[in-house]
Tab-separated table of C-alpha atoms in Angstrom:
chain	number	residue	atom	x	y	z
Y	24	MET	CA	77.258	68.636	-6.286
Y	25	ALA	CA	75.473	65.493	-5.128
Y	26	THR	CA	73.891	67.372	-2.236
Y	27	HIS	CA	72.189	69.849	-4.571
Y	28	ARG	CA	70.672	66.982	-6.563
Y	29	ILE	CA	68.976	65.773	-3.392
Y	30	TYR	CA	67.437	69.217	-2.832
Y	31	ARG	CA	66.034	69.204	-6.343
Y	32	MET	CA	64.517	65.740	-5.988
Y	33	SER	CA	60.783	65.732	-5.676
Y	34	PHE	CA	59.675	65.121	-2.105
Y	35	GLY	CA	56.892	63.020	-3.624
Y	36	SER	CA	59.416	60.717	-5.291
Y	37	VAL	CA	60.897	59.800	-1.884
Y	38	TYR	CA	57.650	59.809	0.099
Y	39	PRO	CA	56.570	56.295	-1.062
Y	40	HIS	CA	59.894	54.961	0.250
Y	41	TYR	CA	59.123	56.409	3.697
Y	42	ILE	CA	55.746	54.646	3.582
Y	43	THR	CA	57.261	51.340	2.432
Y	44	LYS	CA	59.934	51.444	5.128
Y	45	ALA	CA	57.306	52.019	7.821
Y	46	GLU	CA	54.821	49.456	6.498
Y	47	LYS	CA	57.491	46.732	6.273
Y	48	LYS	CA	57.828	47.111	10.035
Y	49	GLY	CA	54.098	47.099	10.770
Y	50	ARG	CA	53.648	50.872	10.915
Y	51	THR	CA	51.216	52.921	8.809
Y	52	LYS	CA	51.082	55.652	6.185
Y	53	GLU	CA	49.033	57.659	8.688
Y	54	GLU	CA	51.901	57.516	11.188
Y	55	VAL	CA	54.364	58.645	8.514
Y	56	ASP	CA	52.049	61.547	7.659
Y	57	GLU	CA	51.714	62.418	11.346
Y	58	ILE	CA	55.513	62.589	11.633
Y	59	ILE	CA	55.776	64.812	8.563
Y	60	THR	CA	53.022	67.156	9.772
Y	61	TRP	CA	54.605	67.283	13.249
Y	62	LEU	CA	57.980	68.195	11.752
Y	63	THR	CA	56.796	70.749	9.194
Y	64	GLY	CA	53.487	72.163	10.390
Y	65	TYR	CA	51.765	71.191	7.133
Y	66	SER	CA	48.170	70.064	7.503
Y	67	GLN	CA	47.247	66.763	5.868
Y	68	GLU	CA	45.688	68.698	2.973
Y	69	GLU	CA	48.769	70.884	2.562
Y	70	LEU	CA	51.011	67.817	2.627
Y	71	GLU	CA	48.931	66.184	-0.101
Y	72	ALA	CA	49.094	69.392	-2.169
Y	73	GLN	CA	52.909	69.429	-1.872
Y	74	LEU	CA	52.996	65.807	-3.039
Y	75	GLU	CA	50.732	66.608	-6.001
Y	76	LYS	CA	52.860	69.603	-7.015
Y	77	GLU	CA	55.970	67.402	-6.959
Y	78	THR	CA	57.680	69.990	-4.791
Y	79	ASP	CA	61.425	69.542	-4.372
Y	80	PHE	CA	62.926	69.052	-0.919
Y	81	GLU	CA	64.346	72.562	-0.704
Y	82	THR	CA	60.973	74.150	-1.474
Y	83	PHE	CA	59.115	71.627	0.687
Y	84	PHE	CA	61.056	72.703	3.766
Y	85	ALA	CA	61.233	76.402	2.804
Y	86	GLU	CA	57.428	76.563	2.458
Y	87	ALA	CA	56.727	74.567	5.617
Y	88	PRO	CA	54.254	76.569	7.687
Y	89	ASN	CA	55.804	75.872	11.079
Y	90	MET	CA	58.966	73.816	11.454
Y	91	ASN	CA	58.719	72.209	14.871
Y	92	PRO	CA	61.214	73.774	17.290
Y	93	ASN	CA	61.637	70.394	19.041
Y	94	ARG	CA	63.272	68.989	15.907
Y	95	THR	CA	66.585	70.227	17.292
Y	96	LEU	CA	66.208	67.538	19.974
Y	97	ILE	CA	66.594	64.877	17.259
Y	98	LYS	CA	69.967	63.217	17.697
Y	99	GLY	CA	71.607	60.159	16.225
Y	100	VAL	CA	73.117	58.707	13.097
Y	101	VAL	CA	71.510	58.458	9.654
Y	102	CYS	CA	73.527	57.145	6.710
Y	103	GLY	CA	76.653	57.235	8.871
Y	104	VAL	CA	76.254	60.942	9.698
Y	105	ARG	CA	75.212	62.434	13.040
Y	106	VAL	CA	72.133	64.529	12.269
Y	107	GLU	CA	72.951	67.120	14.893
Y	108	ASN	CA	76.296	67.786	13.168
Y	109	VAL	CA	74.893	68.440	9.680
Y	110	GLU	CA	75.669	72.084	9.006
Y	111	GLU	CA	73.806	72.659	5.735
Y	112	PRO	CA	70.237	73.647	6.709
Y	113	VAL	CA	68.234	71.803	4.026
Y	114	MET	CA	70.270	68.624	4.415
Y	115	ARG	CA	69.807	68.813	8.195
Y	116	GLU	CA	66.009	68.991	7.736
Y	117	ILE	CA	66.138	65.997	5.371
Y	118	ARG	CA	68.198	64.040	7.901
Y	119	TYR	CA	65.812	64.972	10.734
Y	120	LEU	CA	62.966	63.479	8.702
Y	121	ASP	CA	65.039	60.415	7.809
Y	122	LYS	CA	65.841	59.861	11.493
Y	123	LEU	CA	62.190	60.157	12.513
Y	124	ILE	CA	61.145	57.609	9.875
Y	125	ASP	CA	63.945	55.295	11.065
Y	126	GLU	CA	62.674	55.588	14.637
Y	127	LEU	CA	59.130	54.793	13.508
Y	128	ALA	CA	60.337	51.727	11.601
Y	129	LYS	CA	62.259	50.576	14.674
Y	130	GLY	CA	59.028	50.518	16.689
Y	131	LYS	CA	59.468	53.687	18.722
Y	132	ALA	CA	56.231	55.187	20.096
Y	133	LEU	CA	55.068	58.422	18.461
Y	134	GLU	CA	55.255	60.244	21.833
Y	135	LYS	CA	58.971	59.462	22.000
Y	136	ILE	CA	59.500	60.288	18.317
Y	137	PHE	CA	57.854	63.659	18.986
Y	138	ARG	CA	60.223	64.234	21.927
Y	139	LYS	CA	57.303	64.688	24.331
Y	140	ASP	CA	59.180	63.067	27.217
Y	141	THR	CA	62.171	65.420	27.066
């Protein structure tokens, strides 16, 4: 299954693409890291350790210390799919992260990305 291949991909192999996408739009690596730590509860040091270990997506989300409960407020379309309608749990977490990075690249303020105004 194609979906299972995504789970087995190293989070660290995709991470540079998140950074590149943000930086092309004038955003920073630090903002990307802030989004990831907000979503997962990893500290900066824990995030860096996950990147070094080449942790796959499934493990990355399974080992997350504190998945943010406000992530369920993330709505919208990523890759033609509404994130709130993704039933498979790991894929939904991946799409939540994708959506947050998209919002960052589109210039949205971090407060809005973090759903602080809802």
